[in-house]
Amino acid sequence: MRQLKTKVILLFTRILYQRTILLLTLLFILGVSFALWGMTNLSSNLIETQATQNAVLYAQSLTEARTLYSSEVVARAKKIDGLNVTHDYTLKEGSIPIPATFLIELGHRIRENNPGVSVRLYSDYPFPWRKEEGGPKTTFEREALDYLKQHPDKRFTQFKANNSQALFRYAQADILRPSCVSCHNTHPDSPKTDWRVGDVRGILEITQPLDEIVKQTRQQLRNGFVMLAGLSILGIFGIALVISRLRQTSEELERRVIERTAQLQKSNRKLVQEQNKSERLLLNILPASIAKQLKENNRTLARGFSHVTILFADITNFTPLSSRVSPIELVELLNEIFSRFDQLAEKHGLEKIKTIGDAYMVVGGVPTPNKNHAIAIADMALDMQRAIAQLHEDAILDAEGIQIRIGINTGSVVAGVIGLKKFIYDLWGDAVNIASRMESSGAPGKIQVSAATYELLKDKYMFEERGAIAVKGKGEMVTYWLVAKKVKSLTPVASS
């Protein structure tokens, strides 16, 4: 049996050497078939990409035209006595169209000059004079309206082909801008009067034919395919000439090269895997910039930072809870809480320093200086309170006494890595101690900040003065409770 297998292998090898050109021809035919199949898929993708780009360009142009018309024309027209801005401007002397009517008229002009292209604006709340044509009429329009209300930053598209024509339909959300809110909410015929900035007031839809795009794309692909075929034939001839001069290559040498290559590839894969593991482990322990410096030179890495903000957080009533639940449940609960805090630190661009028991420490402005370090820390502190509240709502924290106590201080620190083993990136300085005292002397469910932090945040956040309190090692200090972020009020634009 073994001899038969050996003979078959030798026969097959001899045929390969003697009929190389035939084998290459067969491979060429197979390759061309795969190329043709791939180009067919590429054709569809190119058509879809081109159609989407055209539709996006139309939509951007229309939106910019409407915005420019609203801000530069309508805004100025309202200041001119006797000049009205109305939807039925053709029936009233001395009138110009409102922005929506202007956009619709512009869409009509585009359709007249570009056969097959149509522009449509529709909404769930059309004004009375557009009730018949201003609402969704087809399944696509209804689905587009429902989808884009939920995802206003996305697009809704559809390819539609019939016996005579292929069409591409593109829809995007028409977002309500600040200059339009007042008009929509105060107009006597408005069907909705509680609009807010950023609401989806309707859909802008672009429909365009694909026949010309399909024709051009397929012509280009055919040209490319012909070129590929020609180059492939020339390549086969060249390879055939080379093979005819290399048939004396040693079979044993080839085998050894293959074996050695396989061994090297296996070793390289293992080395890369181990390097990736080490890299991920190091980045989970140290900031990326510090890890890079540590790899480049194995010495003490520490530097001073004159403006940073430190946050300490502690879970209150956690010790009594630990006596009521098992250690595993306790660790799982801590992991759930601190994992959410880690996500918030990453969201606000902050550096987590460490956790000690049920305490959590994070800093802004280190290791990369950031002028908004105090704002980022304040936002994270408020988000941490919301995270704890959400855990209570989700019944993950079912103990009413479990709250978070937060302390914040701003000042200068030294940050870095010291020692030779078990590296940890840490902070040192009086600012760190004060931040810790802000937490320990605070109250459950509240955020206590020092006067230094208050001075940086008082214009953007709401505070309650706590007054002077005794701080261990510092004497009396005036502190404040951080309550919430101030909300900027929007001044409505008066309509004419």
PDB file of C-alpha atoms in Angstrom, residues 105-389:
ATOM      1  CA  GLU A 105     -38.527  74.905  -5.108  1.00  0.00           C
ATOM      2  CA  LEU A 106     -34.805  74.265  -5.425  1.00  0.00           C
ATOM      3  CA  GLY A 107     -35.548  70.525  -5.532  1.00  0.00           C
ATOM      4  CA  HIS A 108     -38.025  71.124  -8.380  1.00  0.00           C
ATOM      5  CA  ARG A 109     -35.355  73.010 -10.355  1.00  0.00           C
ATOM      6  CA  ILE A 110     -32.860  70.183  -9.812  1.00  0.00           C
ATOM      7  CA  ARG A 111     -35.418  67.642 -11.043  1.00  0.00           C
ATOM      8  CA  GLU A 112     -36.121  69.734 -14.175  1.00  0.00           C
ATOM      9  CA  ASN A 113     -32.427  69.988 -15.055  1.00  0.00           C
ATOM     10  CA  ASN A 114     -31.532  66.406 -14.065  1.00  0.00           C
ATOM     11  CA  PRO A 115     -34.122  63.950 -15.409  1.00  0.00           C
ATOM     12  CA  GLY A 116     -34.820  61.151 -13.004  1.00  0.00           C
ATOM     13  CA  VAL A 117     -33.417  62.976  -9.953  1.00  0.00           C
ATOM     14  CA  SER A 118     -35.958  64.034  -7.360  1.00  0.00           C
ATOM     15  CA  VAL A 119     -35.755  65.877  -4.041  1.00  0.00           C
ATOM     16  CA  ARG A 120     -38.459  65.408  -1.428  1.00  0.00           C
ATOM     17  CA  LEU A 121     -38.973  66.909   2.037  1.00  0.00           C
ATOM     18  CA  TYR A 122     -41.539  65.268   4.316  1.00  0.00           C
ATOM     19  CA  SER A 123     -42.406  65.079   8.008  1.00  0.00           C
ATOM     20  CA  ASP A 124     -44.826  63.700  10.571  1.00  0.00           C
ATOM     21  CA  TYR A 125     -45.839  67.300  11.272  1.00  0.00           C
ATOM     22  CA  PRO A 126     -46.269  69.098   7.935  1.00  0.00           C
ATOM     23  CA  PHE A 127     -47.764  72.562   7.904  1.00  0.00           C
ATOM     24  CA  PRO A 128     -51.429  72.674   6.782  1.00  0.00           C
ATOM     25  CA  TRP A 129     -50.622  73.952   3.296  1.00  0.00           C
ATOM     26  CA  ARG A 130     -48.308  70.922   2.753  1.00  0.00           C
ATOM     27  CA  LYS A 131     -50.490  68.312   4.401  1.00  0.00           C
ATOM     28  CA  GLU A 132     -51.238  66.392   1.206  1.00  0.00           C
ATOM     29  CA  GLU A 133     -47.682  66.092  -0.026  1.00  0.00           C
ATOM     30  CA  GLY A 134     -45.655  66.857   3.097  1.00  0.00           C
ATOM     31  CA  GLY A 135     -46.248  63.599   4.975  1.00  0.00           C
ATOM     32  CA  PRO A 136     -44.773  60.103   4.354  1.00  0.00           C
ATOM     33  CA  LYS A 137     -46.525  58.358   1.478  1.00  0.00           C
ATOM     34  CA  THR A 138     -44.641  55.122   0.869  1.00  0.00           C
ATOM     35  CA  THR A 139     -43.342  52.314   3.036  1.00  0.00           C
ATOM     36  CA  PHE A 140     -39.796  53.514   2.430  1.00  0.00           C
ATOM     37  CA  GLU A 141     -40.645  57.015   3.626  1.00  0.00           C
ATOM     38  CA  ARG A 142     -42.369  55.716   6.730  1.00  0.00           C
ATOM     39  CA  GLU A 143     -39.454  53.420   7.566  1.00  0.00           C
ATOM     40  CA  ALA A 144     -36.930  56.189   6.874  1.00  0.00           C
ATOM     41  CA  LEU A 145     -38.794  58.572   9.174  1.00  0.00           C
ATOM     42  CA  ASP A 146     -39.016  56.011  11.999  1.00  0.00           C
ATOM     43  CA  TYR A 147     -35.378  54.985  11.665  1.00  0.00           C
ATOM     44  CA  LEU A 148     -33.842  58.454  11.412  1.00  0.00           C
ATOM     45  CA  LYS A 149     -35.821  59.698  14.410  1.00  0.00           C
ATOM     46  CA  GLN A 150     -33.929  57.110  16.426  1.00  0.00           C
ATOM     47  CA  HIS A 151     -30.619  57.545  14.579  1.00  0.00           C
ATOM     48  CA  PRO A 152     -30.467  61.149  13.312  1.00  0.00           C
ATOM     49  CA  ASP A 153     -26.740  60.938  12.525  1.00  0.00           C
ATOM     50  CA  LYS A 154     -27.119  57.956  10.162  1.00  0.00           C
ATOM     51  CA  ARG A 155     -28.478  57.444   6.651  1.00  0.00           C
ATOM     52  CA  PHE A 156     -31.325  55.375   5.253  1.00  0.00           C
ATOM     53  CA  THR A 157     -30.933  54.052   1.711  1.00  0.00           C
ATOM     54  CA  GLN A 158     -32.616  51.671  -0.715  1.00  0.00           C
ATOM     55  CA  PHE A 159     -31.751  50.254  -4.140  1.00  0.00           C
ATOM     56  CA  LYS A 160     -34.812  49.693  -6.237  1.00  0.00           C
ATOM     57  CA  ALA A 161     -34.784  48.087  -9.694  1.00  0.00           C
ATOM     58  CA  ASN A 162     -37.645  47.499 -12.105  1.00  0.00           C
ATOM     59  CA  ASN A 163     -37.819  46.416 -15.719  1.00  0.00           C
ATOM     60  CA  SER A 164     -36.909  49.806 -17.133  1.00  0.00           C
ATOM     61  CA  GLN A 165     -34.782  51.603 -14.546  1.00  0.00           C
ATOM     62  CA  ALA A 166     -32.666  51.189 -11.412  1.00  0.00           C
ATOM     63  CA  LEU A 167     -33.087  53.808  -8.679  1.00  0.00           C
ATOM     64  CA  PHE A 168     -31.202  54.722  -5.527  1.00  0.00           C
ATOM     65  CA  ARG A 169     -33.112  56.373  -2.682  1.00  0.00           C
ATOM     66  CA  TYR A 170     -31.194  58.232   0.009  1.00  0.00           C
ATOM     67  CA  ALA A 171     -32.704  59.772   3.124  1.00  0.00           C
ATOM     68  CA  GLN A 172     -31.162  61.783   5.948  1.00  0.00           C
ATOM     69  CA  ALA A 173     -32.605  63.501   8.990  1.00  0.00           C
ATOM     70  CA  ASP A 174     -33.547  67.183   8.753  1.00  0.00           C
ATOM     71  CA  ILE A 175     -32.285  68.474  12.106  1.00  0.00           C
ATOM     72  CA  LEU A 176     -33.923  71.484  13.702  1.00  0.00           C
ATOM     73  CA  ARG A 177     -31.408  74.300  14.142  1.00  0.00           C
ATOM     74  CA  PRO A 178     -31.505  77.112  16.755  1.00  0.00           C
ATOM     75  CA  SER A 179     -32.618  79.735  14.241  1.00  0.00           C
ATOM     76  CA  CYS A 180     -35.720  77.699  13.314  1.00  0.00           C
ATOM     77  CA  VAL A 181     -37.017  76.669  16.751  1.00  0.00           C
ATOM     78  CA  SER A 182     -38.784  79.918  17.514  1.00  0.00           C
ATOM     79  CA  CYS A 183     -40.519  80.061  14.119  1.00  0.00           C
ATOM     80  CA  HIS A 184     -41.797  76.507  14.372  1.00  0.00           C
ATOM     81  CA  ASN A 185     -43.010  76.928  17.936  1.00  0.00           C
ATOM     82  CA  THR A 186     -44.687  80.323  17.455  1.00  0.00           C
ATOM     83  CA  HIS A 187     -46.148  80.066  13.977  1.00  0.00           C
ATOM     84  CA  PRO A 188     -49.972  80.108  14.293  1.00  0.00           C
ATOM     85  CA  ASP A 189     -50.348  77.192  11.836  1.00  0.00           C
ATOM     86  CA  SER A 190     -47.614  75.030  13.325  1.00  0.00           C
ATOM     87  CA  PRO A 191     -48.904  71.501  14.109  1.00  0.00           C
ATOM     88  CA  LYS A 192     -46.280  71.125  16.873  1.00  0.00           C
ATOM     89  CA  THR A 193     -45.158  73.837  19.264  1.00  0.00           C
ATOM     90  CA  ASP A 194     -42.691  72.077  21.575  1.00  0.00           C
ATOM     91  CA  TRP A 195     -39.756  71.744  19.203  1.00  0.00           C
ATOM     92  CA  ARG A 196     -36.235  71.734  20.609  1.00  0.00           C
ATOM     93  CA  VAL A 197     -32.841  72.232  19.006  1.00  0.00           C
ATOM     94  CA  GLY A 198     -31.597  68.941  17.560  1.00  0.00           C
ATOM     95  CA  ASP A 199     -35.066  67.415  17.037  1.00  0.00           C
ATOM     96  CA  VAL A 200     -35.700  65.593  13.765  1.00  0.00           C
ATOM     97  CA  ARG A 201     -38.354  67.746  12.119  1.00  0.00           C
ATOM     98  CA  GLY A 202     -38.469  65.724   8.910  1.00  0.00           C
ATOM     99  CA  ILE A 203     -36.589  63.834   6.218  1.00  0.00           C
ATOM    100  CA  LEU A 204     -34.659  65.070   3.188  1.00  0.00           C
ATOM    101  CA  GLU A 205     -34.795  62.388   0.487  1.00  0.00           C
ATOM    102  CA  ILE A 206     -32.777  62.247  -2.750  1.00  0.00           C
ATOM    103  CA  THR A 207     -33.805  59.809  -5.494  1.00  0.00           C
ATOM    104  CA  GLN A 208     -31.516  59.323  -8.477  1.00  0.00           C
ATOM    105  CA  PRO A 209     -31.348  56.915 -11.436  1.00  0.00           C
ATOM    106  CA  LEU A 210     -28.416  54.512 -11.610  1.00  0.00           C
ATOM    107  CA  ASP A 211     -28.430  53.636 -15.303  1.00  0.00           C
ATOM    108  CA  GLU A 212     -25.605  55.979 -16.264  1.00  0.00           C
ATOM    109  CA  ILE A 213     -23.516  55.060 -13.221  1.00  0.00           C
ATOM    110  CA  VAL A 214     -24.017  51.349 -13.948  1.00  0.00           C
ATOM    111  CA  LYS A 215     -23.033  51.852 -17.573  1.00  0.00           C
ATOM    112  CA  GLN A 216     -19.855  53.764 -16.781  1.00  0.00           C
ATOM    113  CA  THR A 217     -18.793  51.438 -13.964  1.00  0.00           C
ATOM    114  CA  ARG A 218     -19.233  48.293 -16.001  1.00  0.00           C
ATOM    115  CA  GLN A 219     -17.360  49.795 -18.954  1.00  0.00           C
ATOM    116  CA  GLN A 220     -14.434  50.648 -16.702  1.00  0.00           C
ATOM    117  CA  LEU A 221     -14.477  47.183 -15.162  1.00  0.00           C
ATOM    118  CA  ARG A 222     -14.506  45.573 -18.601  1.00  0.00           C
ATOM    119  CA  ASN A 223     -11.454  47.615 -19.571  1.00  0.00           C
ATOM    120  CA  GLY A 224      -9.731  46.601 -16.386  1.00  0.00           C
ATOM    121  CA  PHE A 225     -10.580  42.962 -16.929  1.00  0.00           C
ATOM    122  CA  VAL A 226      -9.138  43.009 -20.465  1.00  0.00           C
ATOM    123  CA  MET A 227      -5.943  44.592 -19.143  1.00  0.00           C
ATOM    124  CA  LEU A 228      -5.746  42.023 -16.352  1.00  0.00           C
ATOM    125  CA  ALA A 229      -6.191  39.182 -18.820  1.00  0.00           C
ATOM    126  CA  GLY A 230      -3.447  40.528 -21.071  1.00  0.00           C
ATOM    127  CA  LEU A 231      -1.034  40.970 -18.183  1.00  0.00           C
ATOM    128  CA  SER A 232      -1.842  37.485 -16.906  1.00  0.00           C
ATOM    129  CA  ILE A 233      -1.056  35.910 -20.287  1.00  0.00           C
ATOM    130  CA  LEU A 234       2.246  37.760 -20.456  1.00  0.00           C
ATOM    131  CA  GLY A 235       2.973  36.646 -16.914  1.00  0.00           C
ATOM    132  CA  ILE A 236       2.313  33.005 -17.786  1.00  0.00           C
ATOM    133  CA  PHE A 237       4.736  33.182 -20.688  1.00  0.00           C
ATOM    134  CA  GLY A 238       7.371  34.753 -18.486  1.00  0.00           C
ATOM    135  CA  ILE A 239       6.895  32.180 -15.741  1.00  0.00           C
ATOM    136  CA  ALA A 240       7.040  29.376 -18.315  1.00  0.00           C
ATOM    137  CA  LEU A 241      10.411  30.622 -19.516  1.00  0.00           C
ATOM    138  CA  VAL A 242      11.729  30.797 -15.948  1.00  0.00           C
ATOM    139  CA  ILE A 243      10.376  27.360 -15.023  1.00  0.00           C
ATOM    140  CA  SER A 244      12.042  25.779 -18.027  1.00  0.00           C
ATOM    141  CA  ARG A 245      15.418  26.834 -16.563  1.00  0.00           C
ATOM    142  CA  LEU A 246      14.658  25.781 -12.954  1.00  0.00           C
ATOM    143  CA  ARG A 247      13.516  22.199 -13.325  1.00  0.00           C
ATOM    144  CA  GLN A 248      16.851  20.896 -11.976  1.00  0.00           C
ATOM    145  CA  THR A 249      16.193  22.331  -8.536  1.00  0.00           C
ATOM    146  CA  SER A 250      16.960  19.841  -5.772  1.00  0.00           C
ATOM    147  CA  GLU A 251      13.845  18.256  -4.271  1.00  0.00           C
ATOM    148  CA  GLU A 252      15.605  17.669  -0.975  1.00  0.00           C
ATOM    149  CA  LEU A 253      16.672  21.307  -0.696  1.00  0.00           C
ATOM    150  CA  GLU A 254      13.110  22.437  -1.341  1.00  0.00           C
ATOM    151  CA  ARG A 255      11.823  20.154   1.384  1.00  0.00           C
ATOM    152  CA  ARG A 256      14.357  21.476   3.899  1.00  0.00           C
ATOM    153  CA  VAL A 257      13.584  25.062   3.032  1.00  0.00           C
ATOM    154  CA  ILE A 258       9.874  24.425   3.549  1.00  0.00           C
ATOM    155  CA  GLU A 259      10.483  22.732   6.888  1.00  0.00           C
ATOM    156  CA  ARG A 260      12.805  25.463   8.088  1.00  0.00           C
ATOM    157  CA  THR A 261      10.398  28.187   6.969  1.00  0.00           C
ATOM    158  CA  ALA A 262       7.553  26.505   8.806  1.00  0.00           C
ATOM    159  CA  GLN A 263       9.650  26.312  11.972  1.00  0.00           C
ATOM    160  CA  LEU A 264      10.591  29.978  11.734  1.00  0.00           C
ATOM    161  CA  GLN A 265       6.986  31.012  11.119  1.00  0.00           C
ATOM    162  CA  LYS A 266       5.822  29.022  14.124  1.00  0.00           C
ATOM    163  CA  SER A 267       8.538  30.562  16.308  1.00  0.00           C
ATOM    164  CA  ASN A 268       7.707  34.047  15.050  1.00  0.00           C
ATOM    165  CA  ARG A 269       4.006  33.571  15.765  1.00  0.00           C
ATOM    166  CA  LYS A 270       4.757  32.467  19.308  1.00  0.00           C
ATOM    167  CA  LEU A 271       7.128  35.405  19.804  1.00  0.00           C
ATOM    168  CA  VAL A 272       4.547  37.885  18.504  1.00  0.00           C
ATOM    169  CA  GLN A 273       1.857  36.371  20.743  1.00  0.00           C
ATOM    170  CA  GLU A 274       4.070  36.655  23.822  1.00  0.00           C
ATOM    171  CA  GLN A 275       5.051  40.211  22.925  1.00  0.00           C
ATOM    172  CA  ASN A 276       1.402  41.174  22.516  1.00  0.00           C
ATOM    173  CA  LYS A 277       0.543  39.634  25.880  1.00  0.00           C
ATOM    174  CA  SER A 278       3.360  41.545  27.571  1.00  0.00           C
ATOM    175  CA  GLU A 279       2.364  44.769  25.833  1.00  0.00           C
ATOM    176  CA  ARG A 280      -1.281  44.457  26.882  1.00  0.00           C
ATOM    177  CA  LEU A 281      -0.295  43.641  30.459  1.00  0.00           C
ATOM    178  CA  LEU A 282       2.048  46.636  30.668  1.00  0.00           C
ATOM    179  CA  LEU A 283      -0.557  49.019  29.215  1.00  0.00           C
ATOM    180  CA  ASN A 284      -3.118  47.807  31.759  1.00  0.00           C
ATOM    181  CA  ILE A 285      -0.694  48.763  34.531  1.00  0.00           C
ATOM    182  CA  LEU A 286       0.913  51.963  33.258  1.00  0.00           C
ATOM    183  CA  PRO A 287      -0.066  54.866  30.964  1.00  0.00           C
ATOM    184  CA  ALA A 288       1.055  54.311  27.376  1.00  0.00           C
ATOM    185  CA  SER A 289       3.635  57.141  27.414  1.00  0.00           C
ATOM    186  CA  ILE A 290       5.146  55.916  30.691  1.00  0.00           C
ATOM    187  CA  ALA A 291       5.245  52.316  29.453  1.00  0.00           C
ATOM    188  CA  LYS A 292       7.105  53.463  26.330  1.00  0.00           C
ATOM    189  CA  GLN A 293       9.684  55.386  28.377  1.00  0.00           C
ATOM    190  CA  LEU A 294      10.111  52.476  30.771  1.00  0.00           C
ATOM    191  CA  LYS A 295      10.824  50.088  27.889  1.00  0.00           C
ATOM    192  CA  GLU A 296      13.364  52.476  26.382  1.00  0.00           C
ATOM    193  CA  ASN A 297      15.343  53.089  29.604  1.00  0.00           C
ATOM    194  CA  ASN A 298      15.057  51.133  32.847  1.00  0.00           C
ATOM    195  CA  ARG A 299      15.383  53.952  35.380  1.00  0.00           C
ATOM    196  CA  THR A 300      13.254  56.019  37.725  1.00  0.00           C
ATOM    197  CA  LEU A 301      10.574  57.901  35.779  1.00  0.00           C
ATOM    198  CA  ALA A 302       9.124  60.839  37.694  1.00  0.00           C
ATOM    199  CA  ARG A 303       8.322  64.442  36.812  1.00  0.00           C
ATOM    200  CA  GLY A 304       6.446  67.350  38.276  1.00  0.00           C
ATOM    201  CA  PHE A 305       3.076  68.676  37.110  1.00  0.00           C
ATOM    202  CA  SER A 306       2.060  72.149  38.272  1.00  0.00           C
ATOM    203  CA  HIS A 307      -1.659  71.981  37.391  1.00  0.00           C
ATOM    204  CA  VAL A 308      -3.586  68.744  37.978  1.00  0.00           C
ATOM    205  CA  THR A 309      -6.863  67.760  39.626  1.00  0.00           C
ATOM    206  CA  ILE A 310      -7.145  64.657  41.827  1.00  0.00           C
ATOM    207  CA  LEU A 311     -10.313  62.770  42.728  1.00  0.00           C
ATOM    208  CA  PHE A 312     -10.718  60.293  45.567  1.00  0.00           C
ATOM    209  CA  ALA A 313     -13.913  58.285  45.903  1.00  0.00           C
ATOM    210  CA  ASP A 314     -14.971  55.953  48.665  1.00  0.00           C
ATOM    211  CA  ILE A 315     -18.005  53.687  48.960  1.00  0.00           C
ATOM    212  CA  THR A 316     -19.768  54.432  52.238  1.00  0.00           C
ATOM    213  CA  ASN A 317     -21.231  51.705  54.456  1.00  0.00           C
ATOM    214  CA  PHE A 318     -19.227  49.137  52.531  1.00  0.00           C
ATOM    215  CA  THR A 319     -17.712  47.579  55.663  1.00  0.00           C
ATOM    216  CA  PRO A 320     -21.139  46.613  57.107  1.00  0.00           C
ATOM    217  CA  LEU A 321     -22.101  45.215  53.711  1.00  0.00           C
ATOM    218  CA  SER A 322     -18.980  43.016  53.660  1.00  0.00           C
ATOM    219  CA  SER A 323     -20.184  41.276  56.791  1.00  0.00           C
ATOM    220  CA  ARG A 324     -23.520  40.386  55.147  1.00  0.00           C
ATOM    221  CA  VAL A 325     -22.304  38.970  51.825  1.00  0.00           C
ATOM    222  CA  SER A 326     -19.683  36.446  50.812  1.00  0.00           C
ATOM    223  CA  PRO A 327     -16.189  37.593  49.754  1.00  0.00           C
ATOM    224  CA  ILE A 328     -16.870  36.496  46.165  1.00  0.00           C
ATOM    225  CA  GLU A 329     -20.091  38.543  45.992  1.00  0.00           C
ATOM    226  CA  LEU A 330     -18.263  41.488  47.524  1.00  0.00           C
ATOM    227  CA  VAL A 331     -15.479  41.365  44.926  1.00  0.00           C
ATOM    228  CA  GLU A 332     -18.005  40.962  42.097  1.00  0.00           C
ATOM    229  CA  LEU A 333     -19.889  44.043  43.309  1.00  0.00           C
ATOM    230  CA  LEU A 334     -16.676  46.075  43.573  1.00  0.00           C
ATOM    231  CA  ASN A 335     -15.694  44.938  40.093  1.00  0.00           C
ATOM    232  CA  GLU A 336     -19.064  46.053  38.681  1.00  0.00           C
ATOM    233  CA  ILE A 337     -18.775  49.493  40.313  1.00  0.00           C
ATOM    234  CA  PHE A 338     -15.119  50.109  39.462  1.00  0.00           C
ATOM    235  CA  SER A 339     -15.523  48.806  35.906  1.00  0.00           C
ATOM    236  CA  ARG A 340     -18.129  51.503  35.325  1.00  0.00           C
ATOM    237  CA  PHE A 341     -15.795  54.063  36.871  1.00  0.00           C
ATOM    238  CA  ASP A 342     -12.998  52.877  34.544  1.00  0.00           C
ATOM    239  CA  GLN A 343     -15.278  53.447  31.561  1.00  0.00           C
ATOM    240  CA  LEU A 344     -16.034  56.963  32.804  1.00  0.00           C
ATOM    241  CA  ALA A 345     -12.313  57.691  33.256  1.00  0.00           C
ATOM    242  CA  GLU A 346     -11.662  56.641  29.670  1.00  0.00           C
ATOM    243  CA  LYS A 347     -14.655  58.669  28.451  1.00  0.00           C
ATOM    244  CA  HIS A 348     -13.372  61.878  30.094  1.00  0.00           C
ATOM    245  CA  GLY A 349      -9.700  61.338  29.154  1.00  0.00           C
ATOM    246  CA  LEU A 350      -8.525  60.810  32.735  1.00  0.00           C
ATOM    247  CA  GLU A 351      -5.848  58.555  34.203  1.00  0.00           C
ATOM    248  CA  LYS A 352      -6.905  55.990  36.776  1.00  0.00           C
ATOM    249  CA  ILE A 353      -4.177  55.699  39.397  1.00  0.00           C
ATOM    250  CA  LYS A 354      -5.300  52.854  41.660  1.00  0.00           C
ATOM    251  CA  THR A 355      -7.947  51.281  43.842  1.00  0.00           C
ATOM    252  CA  ILE A 356      -7.379  50.574  47.513  1.00  0.00           C
ATOM    253  CA  GLY A 357     -10.069  48.382  48.990  1.00  0.00           C
ATOM    254  CA  ASP A 358     -13.296  50.237  48.242  1.00  0.00           C
ATOM    255  CA  ALA A 359     -11.531  53.520  47.390  1.00  0.00           C
ATOM    256  CA  TYR A 360     -10.908  54.780  43.859  1.00  0.00           C
ATOM    257  CA  MET A 361      -8.332  57.358  42.722  1.00  0.00           C
ATOM    258  CA  VAL A 362      -8.194  59.168  39.376  1.00  0.00           C
ATOM    259  CA  VAL A 363      -6.348  62.269  38.118  1.00  0.00           C
ATOM    260  CA  GLY A 364      -6.698  64.777  35.271  1.00  0.00           C
ATOM    261  CA  GLY A 365      -3.735  66.454  33.559  1.00  0.00           C
ATOM    262  CA  VAL A 366      -1.338  63.525  34.094  1.00  0.00           C
ATOM    263  CA  PRO A 367       0.736  62.121  32.374  1.00  0.00           C
ATOM    264  CA  THR A 368      -0.338  64.347  29.453  1.00  0.00           C
ATOM    265  CA  PRO A 369      -1.002  67.958  30.553  1.00  0.00           C
ATOM    266  CA  ASN A 370      -4.579  69.098  29.916  1.00  0.00           C
ATOM    267  CA  LYS A 371      -5.860  72.607  30.587  1.00  0.00           C
ATOM    268  CA  ASN A 372      -9.396  71.244  31.170  1.00  0.00           C
ATOM    269  CA  HIS A 373      -8.333  68.782  33.867  1.00  0.00           C
ATOM    270  CA  ALA A 374     -10.640  70.268  36.506  1.00  0.00           C
ATOM    271  CA  ILE A 375     -13.669  70.217  34.179  1.00  0.00           C
ATOM    272  CA  ALA A 376     -13.020  66.588  33.208  1.00  0.00           C
ATOM    273  CA  ILE A 377     -12.742  65.548  36.867  1.00  0.00           C
ATOM    274  CA  ALA A 378     -15.931  67.443  37.780  1.00  0.00           C
ATOM    275  CA  ASP A 379     -17.855  65.809  34.936  1.00  0.00           C
ATOM    276  CA  MET A 380     -16.607  62.378  35.985  1.00  0.00           C
ATOM    277  CA  ALA A 381     -17.599  62.992  39.610  1.00  0.00           C
ATOM    278  CA  LEU A 382     -21.164  63.831  38.572  1.00  0.00           C
ATOM    279  CA  ASP A 383     -21.233  60.808  36.257  1.00  0.00           C
ATOM    280  CA  MET A 384     -20.021  58.596  39.118  1.00  0.00           C
ATOM    281  CA  GLN A 385     -22.995  59.731  41.198  1.00  0.00           C
ATOM    282  CA  ARG A 386     -25.307  58.891  38.305  1.00  0.00           C
ATOM    283  CA  ALA A 387     -23.624  55.514  37.895  1.00  0.00           C
ATOM    284  CA  ILE A 388     -24.266  54.641  41.535  1.00  0.00           C
ATOM    285  CA  ALA A 389     -27.888  55.782  41.175  1.00  0.00           C
TER     286      ALA A 389
END
